[in-house]
Amino acid sequence: LKETPPNSATFCFDLQQVQPLPKVSIGEAFYARQISFYAFCITDVENKSLNFYCWTKNQAGWGAQEVASALTNFLCTQNFDETVSTTRLFSDGCGEQNRNSIVVHALYWWLLQKSQQSVKEICMVFPVRGHSYLPADEAFGILERCHSEVLTPEDYHNLYRKVSVLGTDWLQII
């Protein structure tokens, strides 16, 4: 992750631990929670920018389809330099979300159909479990230390910097 090979763009992605709605300090509300809030973070390793894709349980689940949809939407919106020939992607090895054929096929579709002509290769890296700390994990740690009350999805959106909302800014394609 610390290496910067020539002619490459490097991104890291991860799905945050499920966040509760509402997030309040009142004990009775803890047991009355009914909606889960999901946040998928993609970090541009070179310029340290964070991009969050967010949705609630009533919109979609939190599996490979959602990860693949958010990831391909993100890659489609990138304006790669003409010298970039390789896209490097780092994520944890969670099989249900990242390390599966759905994500691989979605990335293959993006590479063949949507990527810029200069991009010829995707390299996916799954660091050894317990021996890595991805930039997205750092962002999640900062956000989870926030002790403010969160009553609506919009309250979570306000905590994150750049948010793409399912159904508004991006669609689940798979």
PDB file of C-alpha atoms in Angstrom:
ATOM      1  CA  LEU A   1       0.000   0.000   0.000  1.00  0.00           C
ATOM      2  CA  LYS A   2       2.925   2.310   0.684  1.00  0.00           C
ATOM      3  CA  GLU A   3       4.416   1.591  -2.731  1.00  0.00           C
ATOM      4  CA  THR A   4       3.404   3.871  -5.567  1.00  0.00           C
ATOM      5  CA  PRO A   5       4.134   2.028  -8.802  1.00  0.00           C
ATOM      6  CA  PRO A   6       4.343   4.227 -11.878  1.00  0.00           C
ATOM      7  CA  ASN A   7       1.258   4.536 -14.064  1.00  0.00           C
ATOM      8  CA  SER A   8      -1.147   3.354 -11.384  1.00  0.00           C
ATOM      9  CA  ALA A   9      -4.021   4.668  -9.273  1.00  0.00           C
ATOM     10  CA  THR A  10      -4.486   3.169  -5.798  1.00  0.00           C
ATOM     11  CA  PHE A  11      -7.724   2.949  -3.838  1.00  0.00           C
ATOM     12  CA  CYS A  12      -8.716   1.289  -0.608  1.00  0.00           C
ATOM     13  CA  PHE A  13     -12.299   0.334   0.269  1.00  0.00           C
ATOM     14  CA  ASP A  14     -14.219  -1.113   3.174  1.00  0.00           C
ATOM     15  CA  LEU A  15     -17.720  -1.394   4.557  1.00  0.00           C
ATOM     16  CA  GLN A  16     -18.151   0.144   7.990  1.00  0.00           C
ATOM     17  CA  GLN A  17     -19.598  -1.759  10.919  1.00  0.00           C
ATOM     18  CA  VAL A  18     -23.390  -1.439  10.859  1.00  0.00           C
ATOM     19  CA  GLN A  19     -24.470   1.829  12.489  1.00  0.00           C
ATOM     20  CA  PRO A  20     -27.738   2.131  14.418  1.00  0.00           C
ATOM     21  CA  LEU A  21     -30.619   4.465  13.675  1.00  0.00           C
ATOM     22  CA  PRO A  22     -31.363   6.218  15.905  1.00  0.00           C
ATOM     23  CA  LYS A  23     -28.054   6.495  17.771  1.00  0.00           C
ATOM     24  CA  VAL A  24     -29.000   7.960  21.122  1.00  0.00           C
ATOM     25  CA  SER A  25     -27.802   7.681  24.704  1.00  0.00           C
ATOM     26  CA  ILE A  26     -31.200   6.627  26.070  1.00  0.00           C
ATOM     27  CA  GLY A  27     -31.177   2.938  27.027  1.00  0.00           C
ATOM     28  CA  GLU A  28     -34.779   2.235  25.987  1.00  0.00           C
ATOM     29  CA  ALA A  29     -34.070   3.455  22.457  1.00  0.00           C
ATOM     30  CA  PHE A  30     -31.217   0.946  22.162  1.00  0.00           C
ATOM     31  CA  TYR A  31     -33.679  -1.938  22.214  1.00  0.00           C
ATOM     32  CA  ALA A  32     -36.163  -0.194  19.912  1.00  0.00           C
ATOM     33  CA  ARG A  33     -33.742   0.265  16.990  1.00  0.00           C
ATOM     34  CA  GLN A  34     -35.182  -0.992  13.771  1.00  0.00           C
ATOM     35  CA  ILE A  35     -33.111   0.494  10.944  1.00  0.00           C
ATOM     36  CA  SER A  36     -29.462  -0.172  10.196  1.00  0.00           C
ATOM     37  CA  PHE A  37     -27.307   2.400   8.424  1.00  0.00           C
ATOM     38  CA  TYR A  38     -24.527   1.215   6.097  1.00  0.00           C
ATOM     39  CA  ALA A  39     -21.499   3.239   4.966  1.00  0.00           C
ATOM     40  CA  PHE A  40     -19.048   2.067   2.317  1.00  0.00           C
ATOM     41  CA  CYS A  41     -15.822   4.096   2.186  1.00  0.00           C
ATOM     42  CA  ILE A  42     -13.460   4.354  -0.760  1.00  0.00           C
ATOM     43  CA  THR A  43     -10.174   6.158  -0.115  1.00  0.00           C
ATOM     44  CA  ASP A  44      -7.919   7.551  -2.800  1.00  0.00           C
ATOM     45  CA  VAL A  45      -4.570   6.592  -1.281  1.00  0.00           C
ATOM     46  CA  GLU A  46      -2.556   9.230  -3.135  1.00  0.00           C
ATOM     47  CA  ASN A  47      -4.579  12.336  -2.303  1.00  0.00           C
ATOM     48  CA  LYS A  48      -6.206  10.935   0.891  1.00  0.00           C
ATOM     49  CA  SER A  49      -9.733  11.824  -0.216  1.00  0.00           C
ATOM     50  CA  LEU A  50     -12.647   9.897   1.296  1.00  0.00           C
ATOM     51  CA  ASN A  51     -15.809   8.971  -0.594  1.00  0.00           C
ATOM     52  CA  PHE A  52     -18.751   7.436   1.252  1.00  0.00           C
ATOM     53  CA  TYR A  53     -21.621   5.478  -0.270  1.00  0.00           C
ATOM     54  CA  CYS A  54     -24.496   5.252   2.195  1.00  0.00           C
ATOM     55  CA  TRP A  55     -27.840   3.468   2.462  1.00  0.00           C
ATOM     56  CA  THR A  56     -30.225   2.039   5.016  1.00  0.00           C
ATOM     57  CA  LYS A  57     -31.433  -1.505   5.565  1.00  0.00           C
ATOM     58  CA  ASN A  58     -34.817  -0.714   4.032  1.00  0.00           C
ATOM     59  CA  GLN A  59     -33.052   0.208   0.742  1.00  0.00           C
ATOM     60  CA  ALA A  60     -30.622  -2.699   0.371  1.00  0.00           C
ATOM     61  CA  GLY A  61     -28.525  -5.250   2.229  1.00  0.00           C
ATOM     62  CA  TRP A  62     -24.808  -5.127   2.865  1.00  0.00           C
ATOM     63  CA  GLY A  63     -23.328  -7.782   0.661  1.00  0.00           C
ATOM     64  CA  ALA A  64     -21.404  -8.207  -2.559  1.00  0.00           C
ATOM     65  CA  GLN A  65     -24.067  -6.600  -4.774  1.00  0.00           C
ATOM     66  CA  GLU A  66     -23.976  -3.321  -2.862  1.00  0.00           C
ATOM     67  CA  VAL A  67     -20.172  -3.279  -2.702  1.00  0.00           C
ATOM     68  CA  ALA A  68     -19.883  -4.008  -6.434  1.00  0.00           C
ATOM     69  CA  SER A  69     -22.453  -1.344  -7.323  1.00  0.00           C
ATOM     70  CA  ALA A  70     -20.796   1.351  -5.206  1.00  0.00           C
ATOM     71  CA  LEU A  71     -17.300   0.403  -6.377  1.00  0.00           C
ATOM     72  CA  THR A  72     -18.152   0.478 -10.078  1.00  0.00           C
ATOM     73  CA  ASN A  73     -20.044   3.753  -9.643  1.00  0.00           C
ATOM     74  CA  PHE A  74     -16.988   5.262  -7.976  1.00  0.00           C
ATOM     75  CA  LEU A  75     -14.620   4.032 -10.693  1.00  0.00           C
ATOM     76  CA  CYS A  76     -16.962   5.324 -13.426  1.00  0.00           C
ATOM     77  CA  THR A  77     -16.821   8.810 -11.900  1.00  0.00           C
ATOM     78  CA  GLN A  78     -13.016   8.931 -11.757  1.00  0.00           C
ATOM     79  CA  ASN A  79     -11.109  10.967 -14.296  1.00  0.00           C
ATOM     80  CA  PHE A  80      -7.860   9.036 -14.532  1.00  0.00           C
ATOM     81  CA  ASP A  81      -4.739  10.635 -15.921  1.00  0.00           C
ATOM     82  CA  GLU A  82      -3.865   9.321 -19.409  1.00  0.00           C
ATOM     83  CA  THR A  83      -0.717   7.720 -18.012  1.00  0.00           C
ATOM     84  CA  VAL A  84      -2.648   5.442 -15.612  1.00  0.00           C
ATOM     85  CA  SER A  85      -2.674   1.875 -16.896  1.00  0.00           C
ATOM     86  CA  THR A  86      -3.305  -0.025 -13.647  1.00  0.00           C
ATOM     87  CA  THR A  87      -5.958   0.412 -10.974  1.00  0.00           C
ATOM     88  CA  ARG A  88      -4.888  -1.064  -7.639  1.00  0.00           C
ATOM     89  CA  LEU A  89      -7.630  -1.908  -5.112  1.00  0.00           C
ATOM     90  CA  PHE A  90      -6.975  -2.808  -1.474  1.00  0.00           C
ATOM     91  CA  SER A  91      -9.637  -4.271   0.814  1.00  0.00           C
ATOM     92  CA  ASP A  92     -10.069  -6.756   3.602  1.00  0.00           C
ATOM     93  CA  GLY A  93     -10.656 -10.354   2.591  1.00  0.00           C
ATOM     94  CA  CYS A  94     -14.312 -10.529   3.650  1.00  0.00           C
ATOM     95  CA  GLY A  95     -15.769 -13.115   1.281  1.00  0.00           C
ATOM     96  CA  GLU A  96     -19.374 -11.986   1.649  1.00  0.00           C
ATOM     97  CA  GLN A  97     -18.533  -8.435   0.578  1.00  0.00           C
ATOM     98  CA  ASN A  98     -15.194  -8.058  -1.190  1.00  0.00           C
ATOM     99  CA  ARG A  99     -13.540 -11.317  -2.122  1.00  0.00           C
ATOM    100  CA  ASN A 100     -16.068 -12.982  -4.405  1.00  0.00           C
ATOM    101  CA  SER A 101     -17.056 -13.470  -8.039  1.00  0.00           C
ATOM    102  CA  ILE A 102     -19.721 -10.722  -7.978  1.00  0.00           C
ATOM    103  CA  VAL A 103     -17.178  -7.991  -7.245  1.00  0.00           C
ATOM    104  CA  VAL A 104     -14.652  -9.489  -9.676  1.00  0.00           C
ATOM    105  CA  HIS A 105     -17.233  -9.645 -12.484  1.00  0.00           C
ATOM    106  CA  ALA A 106     -18.373  -6.068 -11.792  1.00  0.00           C
ATOM    107  CA  LEU A 107     -14.762  -4.848 -11.948  1.00  0.00           C
ATOM    108  CA  TYR A 108     -14.193  -6.818 -15.131  1.00  0.00           C
ATOM    109  CA  TRP A 109     -17.312  -5.182 -16.641  1.00  0.00           C
ATOM    110  CA  TRP A 110     -15.990  -1.751 -15.647  1.00  0.00           C
ATOM    111  CA  LEU A 111     -12.557  -2.502 -17.130  1.00  0.00           C
ATOM    112  CA  LEU A 112     -13.987  -3.690 -20.466  1.00  0.00           C
ATOM    113  CA  GLN A 113     -16.956  -1.339 -20.854  1.00  0.00           C
ATOM    114  CA  LYS A 114     -16.487   1.841 -18.817  1.00  0.00           C
ATOM    115  CA  SER A 115     -12.831   2.478 -18.004  1.00  0.00           C
ATOM    116  CA  GLN A 116     -10.695   4.940 -19.893  1.00  0.00           C
ATOM    117  CA  GLN A 117      -8.730   3.403 -22.754  1.00  0.00           C
ATOM    118  CA  SER A 118      -5.411   3.827 -20.932  1.00  0.00           C
ATOM    119  CA  VAL A 119      -6.519   1.580 -18.030  1.00  0.00           C
ATOM    120  CA  LYS A 120      -5.614  -1.999 -18.953  1.00  0.00           C
ATOM    121  CA  GLU A 121      -5.350  -3.808 -15.618  1.00  0.00           C
ATOM    122  CA  ILE A 122      -6.966  -4.117 -12.191  1.00  0.00           C
ATOM    123  CA  CYS A 123      -4.899  -5.454  -9.314  1.00  0.00           C
ATOM    124  CA  MET A 124      -6.846  -6.493  -6.201  1.00  0.00           C
ATOM    125  CA  VAL A 125      -4.871  -6.868  -2.973  1.00  0.00           C
ATOM    126  CA  PHE A 126      -6.172  -8.522   0.202  1.00  0.00           C
ATOM    127  CA  PRO A 127      -3.677  -7.832   3.020  1.00  0.00           C
ATOM    128  CA  VAL A 128      -2.952 -10.543   5.588  1.00  0.00           C
ATOM    129  CA  ARG A 129      -5.616 -10.514   8.281  1.00  0.00           C
ATOM    130  CA  GLY A 130      -4.445  -8.891  11.492  1.00  0.00           C
ATOM    131  CA  HIS A 131      -1.367  -7.373   9.873  1.00  0.00           C
ATOM    132  CA  SER A 132      -2.922  -4.440   8.080  1.00  0.00           C
ATOM    133  CA  TYR A 133      -4.699  -1.211   8.836  1.00  0.00           C
ATOM    134  CA  LEU A 134      -6.402   0.291   5.820  1.00  0.00           C
ATOM    135  CA  PRO A 135      -7.051   4.047   5.479  1.00  0.00           C
ATOM    136  CA  ALA A 136     -10.813   3.430   5.463  1.00  0.00           C
ATOM    137  CA  ASP A 137     -10.492   1.856   8.934  1.00  0.00           C
ATOM    138  CA  GLU A 138      -8.950   5.074  10.233  1.00  0.00           C
ATOM    139  CA  ALA A 139     -11.871   7.101   8.873  1.00  0.00           C
ATOM    140  CA  PHE A 140     -14.364   4.727  10.497  1.00  0.00           C
ATOM    141  CA  GLY A 141     -12.564   4.966  13.835  1.00  0.00           C
ATOM    142  CA  ILE A 142     -12.798   8.737  13.823  1.00  0.00           C
ATOM    143  CA  LEU A 143     -16.496   8.647  12.932  1.00  0.00           C
ATOM    144  CA  GLU A 144     -17.367   6.010  15.538  1.00  0.00           C
ATOM    145  CA  ARG A 145     -15.821   8.150  18.279  1.00  0.00           C
ATOM    146  CA  CYS A 146     -18.372  10.845  17.508  1.00  0.00           C
ATOM    147  CA  HIS A 147     -20.667  10.953  20.526  1.00  0.00           C
ATOM    148  CA  SER A 148     -23.422  13.107  19.073  1.00  0.00           C
ATOM    149  CA  GLU A 149     -26.933  11.789  18.730  1.00  0.00           C
ATOM    150  CA  VAL A 150     -27.914  10.577  15.279  1.00  0.00           C
ATOM    151  CA  LEU A 151     -31.629  10.410  14.575  1.00  0.00           C
ATOM    152  CA  THR A 152     -31.848  10.268  10.770  1.00  0.00           C
ATOM    153  CA  PRO A 153     -29.711   9.071   7.843  1.00  0.00           C
ATOM    154  CA  GLU A 154     -29.058  12.721   7.017  1.00  0.00           C
ATOM    155  CA  ASP A 155     -27.416  13.150  10.425  1.00  0.00           C
ATOM    156  CA  TYR A 156     -24.919  10.445   9.421  1.00  0.00           C
ATOM    157  CA  HIS A 157     -24.442  12.093   6.023  1.00  0.00           C
ATOM    158  CA  ASN A 158     -23.473  15.301   7.799  1.00  0.00           C
ATOM    159  CA  LEU A 159     -20.747  13.441   9.721  1.00  0.00           C
ATOM    160  CA  TYR A 160     -19.152  12.179   6.520  1.00  0.00           C
ATOM    161  CA  ARG A 161     -17.431  14.490   4.071  1.00  0.00           C
ATOM    162  CA  LYS A 162     -18.532  13.368   0.634  1.00  0.00           C
ATOM    163  CA  VAL A 163     -21.600  11.148   0.581  1.00  0.00           C
ATOM    164  CA  SER A 164     -23.313   9.406  -2.323  1.00  0.00           C
ATOM    165  CA  VAL A 165     -26.793   8.255  -1.325  1.00  0.00           C
ATOM    166  CA  LEU A 166     -28.337   5.081  -2.786  1.00  0.00           C
ATOM    167  CA  GLY A 167     -31.320   5.945  -4.961  1.00  0.00           C
ATOM    168  CA  THR A 168     -30.279   9.596  -5.255  1.00  0.00           C
ATOM    169  CA  ASP A 169     -26.643   9.673  -6.388  1.00  0.00           C
ATOM    170  CA  TRP A 170     -26.134   6.054  -7.418  1.00  0.00           C
ATOM    171  CA  LEU A 171     -28.192   2.961  -8.154  1.00  0.00           C
ATOM    172  CA  GLN A 172     -27.667  -0.655  -7.256  1.00  0.00           C
ATOM    173  CA  ILE A 173     -26.860  -2.280 -10.606  1.00  0.00           C
ATOM    174  CA  ILE A 174     -26.586  -5.904  -9.641  1.00  0.00           C
TER     175      ILE A 174
END
